[in-house]
Amino acid sequence: MSKPLSDHDRRKQISVRGLAGTENISALKTDFNRHLHFTLVKDRNVATRRDYFFALAHTVREHLIGRWIRTQQHYYEKDPKRLYYISLEFYMGRTLQNTMVNLALENTCDEAMYQLGLDMEELEDMEEDAGLGNGGLGRLAACFLDSMASLGLAGYGYGIRYEFGIFNQKIVNGWQVEEADDWLRFGNPWEKARPEYMRPVQFYGRTEQTPDGVKWVDTQTVLALPYDTPVPGYRNNYVNTMRLWSAKAPCDFNLKDFNVGGYIQAVLDRNLAENISRVLYPNDNFFEGKELRLKQEYFVVSATLQDIIRRFKVSKFGSREIVRTDFSKLPDKVAIQLNDTHPAMAIPELMRILVDEEKLEWDMAWDVCVRTCAYTNHTVLPEALERWPVDLFAHLLPRHLEIVYEINRRHLERVAKMFPGDHDRLCRMSLIEEGGQKRINMAHMSIVGSHAVNGVARIHSDILKATLFKDFYEMEPTKFQNKTNGITPRRWLVMCNPGLAEVIAERIGEEFIRDLDQLQGLRNFVNDEAFIRDVAKVKQENKLKFAVHLEEHYKVKINPNSMFDIQVKRIHEYKRQLLNCLHIITYYNRIKKEPNKQWTPRTVMIGGKAAPGYHTAKMIIRLITAIGEVVNNDPVVGDRLKVIFLENYRVTLAERAIPAADLSQQISTAGTEASGTGNMKFMLNGALTIGTMDGANVEMAEEAGEENFFIFGMRVDDVDAMEKKGYNALEYYNRLPELKQAIDQIAGGFFSPKQHDLFKEIVNMLMNHDRYKVFADYEDYMKCQEKVNALYKNPKEWTKMVIQNIAGCGKFSSDRTITEYAREIWGMEPTMESLPAPDDM
């Protein structure tokens, strides 16, 4: 019998990783050794693993630089329309492997490292995640950047270079504990500081009427220092730019008016200005109206708009000679996409620049502004909508408040003209919410100041038009669009699951990586015995690999033949991790009741971070870990049920877990999850979905065929009807004995023997004020889970259903999403042409 292949030898056989020519390997080893030599300090002659990682990163980065310069030169010569994607979050994860995939360097690097006695995966594991995002919204921005580059669009990502990204999550005695994410501690090999493009950003001060127009004076200045990161397209030699701003105090900060002896304090106070880019706010789907957060939002917008206008004006590559001054042409050369309302200050800021600085008439400036900007809405949850207090605005951004009032005055005039006498509508549609503390509704501002507004899945966009933005839709129906989210198949298939990418490529070729619709071709192989076997084998290998990782990390023995049942996402009541918990407890109780029955074995994994101030979410984590403590140590259950809380869920952990999943849980209350993108990643990687008809699940079921999807629960209409009639949790509790048993166990201390009332708040919430109606979907969820168990017992039929799901994934490529944004919102056309490689010059 031949001995099993080593990981290295197995990787070598995967063609989607790129061909490794002998010359390339030799040249790469030379470059690597040169970088290693310069990386090592004179007094250290022994290299650490981190030294090797940095040497490899710098070697790979060299392959980007020529393409990066060439791409920017190409844009300069062609002068295409440019897209500016402004987001407070870019959840990039690691860069090394993604860069190697997109430049077809993976096998070359792997072989070179192997010949030098180094292990590629060990080096990749040295890299820190760039965790500059909370979850879906930030990761979507990262996928979009990959697609823009892969489609040859002149797209720029603009955001903040947070010194501390999303916190690292530790589980201590079952509780979440946060740790600062000092991701820049060892330096970041992918970024390049660009001090020559530093921009001043103003805060505070007051406004003055002058013969020359309004002036904003007596402001405090903070400098925005840009750091550029290259974003390579997939094997097309395009390299776009993500530009992140870091806050710097000016040299004279607090020194102009310092009193004798105040010098030291003035220098120390520079920190106050630089705090703007210190830390990412760790809230997902929740608005926290803090001054520092508003400062962050204006900081990124002001610096970015200055950069956009500088680039619009300049003529020659690398020169600052001004040629363009006709701002009526701005919308022909510039598109700005607002990723949620966080960068909505771009609208009044662009108006301030055009009116106060460039001296345009208001009507002209407004026309330019609206034609340039577009807004993506990401949520309908009321607690997530940004509503800034007017007095905070007046203090921090006095000129912008005046502009917002003027935008609102003209807007309400238009409303009154269209709907005469409808006073209620004027109140509902105003940008300013009266009553109690006056607030600015940033979603209303974003709609009024944009030419296109989109939701992120069909059902979400329909809900926006029917409820949240109904008045605005009635006034301007053509403004509202849908752009269903997508994911990049480069990171989320080729990179994280090369085994699956390879068995697909063996059947339909490699073009699907740039045109995911080609996965439809797999429908021809649904009954192909060899393909069914190959798909199942890849899944089993991924599960074994992940099981090893889990056993190392959690000291729990994993049954690799059990169903890997995974729910990973931010912890939030609307995502209903509690419904998952109730299924686990009920399944546990059933096994205990009939221990000799043939139960389908499951390893249930739940992972995700809770916002530090979200008490209920932290209690949900404690409940999950408590259930695990009981279930995992019960000898009657054995390896038929295990419960693991996946600590510190992040991009890099997703890349390990998702390829190993059998079942993906997408169980939010219908009408609450705008889209979801994790759902798409699981589908593409050969998991089946149990889910509600919410977000993109609806379209996923449509593409795969509803018969290949485990759908349960209330639809949006059922939820609405229940809202009207009133949801009564007690009725379900009394009617469903298994539900009652589970709740009584939680309430009675079965899972918290040392503190019987530990979970009383959770029980009280579920029984008395559950906005998300967990009990209403419990019965149907349990029935649906039984269908899942039954199918899992028939591996061949399970795998055929998996193949149908993979074949239906084409729509959920971010390439399709970005192509729609480009054509229908930005007025740009993607290209499948490549640029010449740097060596073809």
Short mmCIF file of N, CA and C in Angstrom, two decimals, residues 35-158:
data_model
loop_
_atom_site.label_atom_id
_atom_site.label_comp_id
_atom_site.label_asym_id
_atom_site.label_seq_id
_atom_site.Cartn_x
_atom_site.Cartn_y
_atom_site.Cartn_z
N HIS A 35 15.70 39.03 1.04
CA HIS A 35 14.84 39.69 2.03
C HIS A 35 15.16 39.23 3.44
N LEU A 36 15.44 37.94 3.59
CA LEU A 36 15.76 37.41 4.92
C LEU A 36 17.02 38.09 5.46
N HIS A 37 17.98 38.25 4.57
CA HIS A 37 19.25 38.89 4.95
C HIS A 37 19.01 40.31 5.46
N PHE A 38 18.14 41.06 4.77
CA PHE A 38 17.88 42.45 5.17
C PHE A 38 16.92 42.54 6.36
N THR A 39 16.10 41.50 6.52
CA THR A 39 15.16 41.48 7.64
C THR A 39 15.91 41.29 8.96
N LEU A 40 16.93 40.44 8.90
CA LEU A 40 17.64 40.11 10.14
C LEU A 40 18.54 41.26 10.57
N VAL A 41 18.44 41.59 11.83
CA VAL A 41 19.29 42.65 12.38
C VAL A 41 20.69 42.07 12.54
N LYS A 42 21.69 42.95 12.46
CA LYS A 42 23.07 42.48 12.50
C LYS A 42 23.36 41.57 13.70
N ASP A 43 22.80 41.93 14.87
CA ASP A 43 23.20 41.16 16.06
C ASP A 43 22.37 39.89 16.24
N ARG A 44 21.57 39.53 15.24
CA ARG A 44 20.82 38.28 15.34
C ARG A 44 21.19 37.42 14.16
N ASN A 45 21.79 36.26 14.40
CA ASN A 45 22.12 35.44 13.24
C ASN A 45 21.23 34.20 13.14
N VAL A 46 20.25 34.07 14.08
CA VAL A 46 19.31 32.97 13.97
C VAL A 46 17.94 33.55 13.62
N ALA A 47 17.37 33.08 12.50
CA ALA A 47 16.07 33.60 12.08
C ALA A 47 14.95 32.91 12.83
N THR A 48 13.94 33.68 13.20
CA THR A 48 12.73 33.11 13.82
C THR A 48 11.72 32.81 12.72
N ARG A 49 10.67 32.11 13.08
CA ARG A 49 9.62 31.82 12.11
C ARG A 49 9.00 33.13 11.60
N ARG A 50 8.91 34.12 12.48
CA ARG A 50 8.35 35.41 12.05
C ARG A 50 9.26 36.07 11.01
N ASP A 51 10.59 35.95 11.18
CA ASP A 51 11.51 36.49 10.18
C ASP A 51 11.25 35.84 8.82
N TYR A 52 11.05 34.53 8.83
CA TYR A 52 10.77 33.83 7.58
C TYR A 52 9.45 34.31 6.96
N PHE A 53 8.44 34.52 7.81
CA PHE A 53 7.16 35.02 7.29
C PHE A 53 7.34 36.38 6.61
N PHE A 54 8.04 37.30 7.30
CA PHE A 54 8.22 38.64 6.72
C PHE A 54 9.03 38.59 5.42
N ALA A 55 10.04 37.72 5.39
CA ALA A 55 10.83 37.58 4.16
C ALA A 55 9.95 37.10 3.01
N LEU A 56 9.09 36.13 3.29
CA LEU A 56 8.20 35.62 2.24
C LEU A 56 7.18 36.69 1.82
N ALA A 57 6.61 37.40 2.81
CA ALA A 57 5.64 38.44 2.50
C ALA A 57 6.27 39.51 1.60
N HIS A 58 7.48 39.93 1.93
CA HIS A 58 8.14 40.95 1.12
C HIS A 58 8.50 40.42 -0.26
N THR A 59 8.81 39.14 -0.35
CA THR A 59 9.11 38.53 -1.65
C THR A 59 7.85 38.55 -2.53
N VAL A 60 6.73 38.15 -1.96
CA VAL A 60 5.47 38.11 -2.71
C VAL A 60 5.04 39.54 -3.06
N ARG A 61 5.25 40.46 -2.12
CA ARG A 61 4.86 41.85 -2.35
C ARG A 61 5.60 42.45 -3.55
N GLU A 62 6.85 42.01 -3.75
CA GLU A 62 7.61 42.50 -4.91
C GLU A 62 6.90 42.19 -6.22
N HIS A 63 6.21 41.04 -6.26
CA HIS A 63 5.47 40.68 -7.47
C HIS A 63 4.25 41.57 -7.67
N LEU A 64 3.81 42.23 -6.61
CA LEU A 64 2.65 43.14 -6.71
C LEU A 64 3.05 44.52 -7.21
N ILE A 65 4.23 44.99 -6.78
CA ILE A 65 4.57 46.41 -6.96
C ILE A 65 4.53 46.85 -8.42
N GLY A 66 5.17 46.07 -9.31
CA GLY A 66 5.18 46.44 -10.73
C GLY A 66 3.78 46.52 -11.30
N ARG A 67 2.96 45.52 -10.94
CA ARG A 67 1.57 45.51 -11.43
C ARG A 67 0.77 46.68 -10.85
N TRP A 68 1.06 47.02 -9.61
CA TRP A 68 0.36 48.11 -8.92
C TRP A 68 0.64 49.44 -9.64
N ILE A 69 1.92 49.72 -9.85
CA ILE A 69 2.31 50.96 -10.53
C ILE A 69 1.72 51.00 -11.94
N ARG A 70 1.81 49.86 -12.62
CA ARG A 70 1.31 49.79 -13.99
C ARG A 70 -0.20 50.02 -14.06
N THR A 71 -0.93 49.46 -13.10
CA THR A 71 -2.39 49.64 -13.07
C THR A 71 -2.74 51.12 -12.89
N GLN A 72 -2.06 51.79 -11.95
CA GLN A 72 -2.36 53.20 -11.70
C GLN A 72 -2.00 54.04 -12.93
N GLN A 73 -0.92 53.66 -13.62
CA GLN A 73 -0.53 54.36 -14.85
C GLN A 73 -1.60 54.16 -15.93
N HIS A 74 -2.11 52.93 -16.04
CA HIS A 74 -3.16 52.60 -17.00
C HIS A 74 -4.40 53.47 -16.74
N TYR A 75 -4.79 53.61 -15.46
CA TYR A 75 -5.95 54.44 -15.13
C TYR A 75 -5.67 55.89 -15.47
N TYR A 76 -4.43 56.33 -15.21
CA TYR A 76 -4.08 57.71 -15.51
C TYR A 76 -4.22 57.99 -17.00
N GLU A 77 -3.72 57.05 -17.83
CA GLU A 77 -3.74 57.26 -19.29
C GLU A 77 -5.16 57.16 -19.85
N LYS A 78 -5.92 56.19 -19.36
CA LYS A 78 -7.27 55.97 -19.91
C LYS A 78 -8.29 56.93 -19.29
N ASP A 79 -7.99 57.46 -18.10
CA ASP A 79 -8.89 58.36 -17.38
C ASP A 79 -10.32 57.82 -17.30
N PRO A 80 -10.49 56.61 -16.76
CA PRO A 80 -11.84 56.04 -16.67
C PRO A 80 -12.61 56.71 -15.53
N LYS A 81 -13.91 56.44 -15.47
CA LYS A 81 -14.66 56.83 -14.28
C LYS A 81 -14.13 55.99 -13.12
N ARG A 82 -14.00 56.64 -11.94
CA ARG A 82 -13.47 55.93 -10.77
C ARG A 82 -14.56 55.75 -9.72
N LEU A 83 -14.50 54.63 -9.04
CA LEU A 83 -15.47 54.33 -8.00
C LEU A 83 -14.78 54.42 -6.64
N TYR A 84 -15.39 55.14 -5.72
CA TYR A 84 -14.85 55.28 -4.36
C TYR A 84 -15.82 54.61 -3.39
N TYR A 85 -15.37 53.49 -2.83
CA TYR A 85 -16.21 52.73 -1.90
C TYR A 85 -15.79 53.14 -0.49
N ILE A 86 -16.64 53.94 0.16
CA ILE A 86 -16.29 54.47 1.49
C ILE A 86 -16.97 53.62 2.56
N SER A 87 -16.15 53.10 3.46
CA SER A 87 -16.67 52.21 4.49
C SER A 87 -15.90 52.42 5.78
N LEU A 88 -16.60 52.39 6.91
CA LEU A 88 -15.91 52.47 8.21
C LEU A 88 -15.27 51.13 8.56
N GLU A 89 -15.55 50.10 7.75
CA GLU A 89 -15.02 48.77 8.05
C GLU A 89 -14.53 48.08 6.78
N PHE A 90 -13.35 47.48 6.87
CA PHE A 90 -12.83 46.56 5.85
C PHE A 90 -12.27 45.35 6.60
N TYR A 91 -13.00 44.24 6.56
CA TYR A 91 -12.62 43.05 7.33
C TYR A 91 -11.81 42.12 6.41
N MET A 92 -10.50 42.41 6.30
CA MET A 92 -9.68 41.80 5.25
C MET A 92 -9.15 40.40 5.59
N GLY A 93 -8.95 40.12 6.88
CA GLY A 93 -8.31 38.85 7.23
C GLY A 93 -6.84 38.88 6.86
N ARG A 94 -6.28 37.72 6.49
CA ARG A 94 -4.86 37.65 6.10
C ARG A 94 -4.71 37.94 4.61
N THR A 95 -3.50 38.38 4.23
CA THR A 95 -3.26 38.80 2.85
C THR A 95 -2.33 37.88 2.07
N LEU A 96 -1.39 37.21 2.75
CA LEU A 96 -0.35 36.46 2.03
C LEU A 96 -0.93 35.42 1.06
N GLN A 97 -1.73 34.51 1.58
CA GLN A 97 -2.20 33.41 0.73
C GLN A 97 -3.11 33.92 -0.38
N ASN A 98 -3.96 34.92 -0.05
CA ASN A 98 -4.85 35.48 -1.07
C ASN A 98 -4.06 36.11 -2.22
N THR A 99 -2.94 36.77 -1.86
CA THR A 99 -2.10 37.38 -2.89
C THR A 99 -1.47 36.31 -3.77
N MET A 100 -0.98 35.24 -3.15
CA MET A 100 -0.39 34.14 -3.93
C MET A 100 -1.42 33.50 -4.86
N VAL A 101 -2.65 33.32 -4.38
CA VAL A 101 -3.72 32.75 -5.21
C VAL A 101 -3.96 33.66 -6.42
N ASN A 102 -4.12 34.96 -6.16
CA ASN A 102 -4.49 35.87 -7.25
C ASN A 102 -3.35 36.10 -8.24
N LEU A 103 -2.11 35.89 -7.80
CA LEU A 103 -0.96 36.04 -8.71
C LEU A 103 -0.46 34.68 -9.23
N ALA A 104 -1.18 33.60 -8.92
CA ALA A 104 -0.79 32.24 -9.36
C ALA A 104 0.61 31.86 -8.87
N LEU A 105 0.93 32.26 -7.65
CA LEU A 105 2.27 31.99 -7.09
C LEU A 105 2.27 30.88 -6.05
N GLU A 106 1.09 30.30 -5.76
CA GLU A 106 1.00 29.43 -4.59
C GLU A 106 1.94 28.23 -4.66
N ASN A 107 1.91 27.52 -5.78
CA ASN A 107 2.76 26.33 -5.86
C ASN A 107 4.24 26.68 -5.91
N THR A 108 4.56 27.79 -6.59
CA THR A 108 5.95 28.23 -6.65
C THR A 108 6.50 28.52 -5.25
N CYS A 109 5.75 29.29 -4.49
CA CYS A 109 6.19 29.64 -3.13
C CYS A 109 6.28 28.40 -2.25
N ASP A 110 5.28 27.54 -2.38
CA ASP A 110 5.24 26.32 -1.56
C ASP A 110 6.48 25.48 -1.81
N GLU A 111 6.80 25.28 -3.07
CA GLU A 111 7.96 24.44 -3.43
C GLU A 111 9.27 25.11 -3.00
N ALA A 112 9.36 26.42 -3.20
CA ALA A 112 10.58 27.14 -2.79
C ALA A 112 10.79 27.01 -1.29
N MET A 113 9.73 27.21 -0.50
CA MET A 113 9.85 27.09 0.96
C MET A 113 10.23 25.65 1.34
N TYR A 114 9.62 24.69 0.65
CA TYR A 114 9.89 23.27 0.94
C TYR A 114 11.37 22.96 0.72
N GLN A 115 11.89 23.49 -0.38
CA GLN A 115 13.31 23.24 -0.69
C GLN A 115 14.23 23.92 0.32
N LEU A 116 13.72 24.97 0.97
CA LEU A 116 14.51 25.66 2.00
C LEU A 116 14.25 25.07 3.39
N GLY A 117 13.47 23.98 3.43
CA GLY A 117 13.23 23.31 4.71
C GLY A 117 12.18 24.01 5.57
N LEU A 118 11.30 24.80 4.92
CA LEU A 118 10.27 25.53 5.68
C LEU A 118 8.89 25.01 5.30
N ASP A 119 7.94 25.10 6.23
CA ASP A 119 6.58 24.67 5.96
C ASP A 119 5.70 25.88 5.68
N MET A 120 5.11 25.87 4.50
CA MET A 120 4.30 26.99 4.03
C MET A 120 3.17 27.34 5.00
N GLU A 121 2.44 26.32 5.45
CA GLU A 121 1.28 26.60 6.31
C GLU A 121 1.71 27.19 7.64
N GLU A 122 2.86 26.77 8.15
CA GLU A 122 3.37 27.35 9.40
C GLU A 122 3.68 28.83 9.22
N LEU A 123 4.25 29.18 8.06
CA LEU A 123 4.56 30.60 7.81
C LEU A 123 3.27 31.41 7.67
N GLU A 124 2.30 30.86 6.94
CA GLU A 124 1.02 31.56 6.76
C GLU A 124 0.37 31.83 8.12
N ASP A 125 0.58 30.91 9.06
CA ASP A 125 -0.04 31.06 10.38
C ASP A 125 0.60 32.14 11.24
N MET A 126 1.72 32.69 10.80
CA MET A 126 2.35 33.80 11.54
C MET A 126 1.62 35.12 11.30
N GLU A 127 0.87 35.20 10.19
CA GLU A 127 0.27 36.49 9.84
C GLU A 127 -0.91 36.82 10.74
N GLU A 128 -1.01 38.09 11.15
CA GLU A 128 -2.17 38.57 11.91
C GLU A 128 -3.33 38.81 10.95
N ASP A 129 -4.55 38.58 11.43
CA ASP A 129 -5.72 39.01 10.67
C ASP A 129 -5.81 40.53 10.72
N ALA A 130 -6.13 41.16 9.58
CA ALA A 130 -6.51 42.57 9.61
C ALA A 130 -8.01 42.58 9.93
N GLY A 131 -8.33 42.75 11.22
CA GLY A 131 -9.71 42.63 11.67
C GLY A 131 -10.38 43.98 11.79
N LEU A 132 -10.38 44.75 10.71
CA LEU A 132 -10.90 46.12 10.76
C LEU A 132 -12.40 46.15 10.45
N GLY A 133 -13.12 45.18 11.00
CA GLY A 133 -14.55 45.11 10.77
C GLY A 133 -15.21 44.26 11.83
N ASN A 134 -16.54 44.35 11.91
CA ASN A 134 -17.30 43.62 12.91
C ASN A 134 -17.85 42.30 12.40
N GLY A 135 -18.24 42.28 11.14
CA GLY A 135 -18.90 41.09 10.60
C GLY A 135 -19.23 41.29 9.14
N GLY A 136 -20.48 41.03 8.79
CA GLY A 136 -20.89 41.01 7.39
C GLY A 136 -20.57 42.27 6.60
N LEU A 137 -20.87 43.44 7.15
CA LEU A 137 -20.69 44.69 6.42
C LEU A 137 -19.22 44.91 6.05
N GLY A 138 -18.32 44.65 6.99
CA GLY A 138 -16.90 44.85 6.74
C GLY A 138 -16.31 43.79 5.83
N ARG A 139 -16.79 42.54 5.96
CA ARG A 139 -16.29 41.48 5.10
C ARG A 139 -16.82 41.66 3.68
N LEU A 140 -18.04 42.16 3.53
CA LEU A 140 -18.60 42.44 2.21
C LEU A 140 -17.71 43.44 1.48
N ALA A 141 -17.28 44.48 2.19
CA ALA A 141 -16.41 45.50 1.59
C ALA A 141 -15.12 44.85 1.07
N ALA A 142 -14.58 43.89 1.82
CA ALA A 142 -13.35 43.21 1.41
C ALA A 142 -13.58 42.36 0.15
N CYS A 143 -14.70 41.63 0.13
CA CYS A 143 -15.03 40.84 -1.07
C CYS A 143 -15.22 41.75 -2.29
N PHE A 144 -15.86 42.91 -2.06
CA PHE A 144 -16.10 43.84 -3.16
C PHE A 144 -14.79 44.36 -3.74
N LEU A 145 -13.80 44.65 -2.90
CA LEU A 145 -12.51 45.13 -3.41
C LEU A 145 -11.88 44.06 -4.31
N ASP A 146 -11.97 42.79 -3.88
CA ASP A 146 -11.41 41.70 -4.68
C ASP A 146 -12.10 41.63 -6.04
N SER A 147 -13.42 41.77 -6.05
CA SER A 147 -14.16 41.70 -7.31
C SER A 147 -13.89 42.90 -8.21
N MET A 148 -13.80 44.10 -7.64
CA MET A 148 -13.52 45.29 -8.47
C MET A 148 -12.20 45.13 -9.20
N ALA A 149 -11.18 44.64 -8.49
CA ALA A 149 -9.87 44.43 -9.13
C ALA A 149 -9.96 43.32 -10.17
N SER A 150 -10.68 42.26 -9.86
CA SER A 150 -10.78 41.13 -10.78
C SER A 150 -11.60 41.47 -12.03
N LEU A 151 -12.42 42.52 -11.94
CA LEU A 151 -13.23 42.96 -13.08
C LEU A 151 -12.62 44.18 -13.77
N GLY A 152 -11.40 44.54 -13.39
CA GLY A 152 -10.71 45.64 -14.06
C GLY A 152 -11.38 46.99 -13.88
N LEU A 153 -12.10 47.18 -12.76
CA LEU A 153 -12.74 48.47 -12.49
C LEU A 153 -11.79 49.35 -11.68
N ALA A 154 -11.78 50.65 -11.98
CA ALA A 154 -10.94 51.59 -11.23
C ALA A 154 -11.64 51.89 -9.91
N GLY A 155 -11.53 50.97 -8.97
CA GLY A 155 -12.21 51.08 -7.68
C GLY A 155 -11.22 51.28 -6.56
N TYR A 156 -11.58 52.14 -5.61
CA TYR A 156 -10.72 52.45 -4.46
C TYR A 156 -11.53 52.20 -3.19
N GLY A 157 -10.97 51.47 -2.26
CA GLY A 157 -11.59 51.35 -0.94
C GLY A 157 -11.03 52.42 -0.03
N TYR A 158 -11.88 53.18 0.65
CA TYR A 158 -11.42 54.22 1.58
C TYR A 158 -11.99 53.96 2.96
#
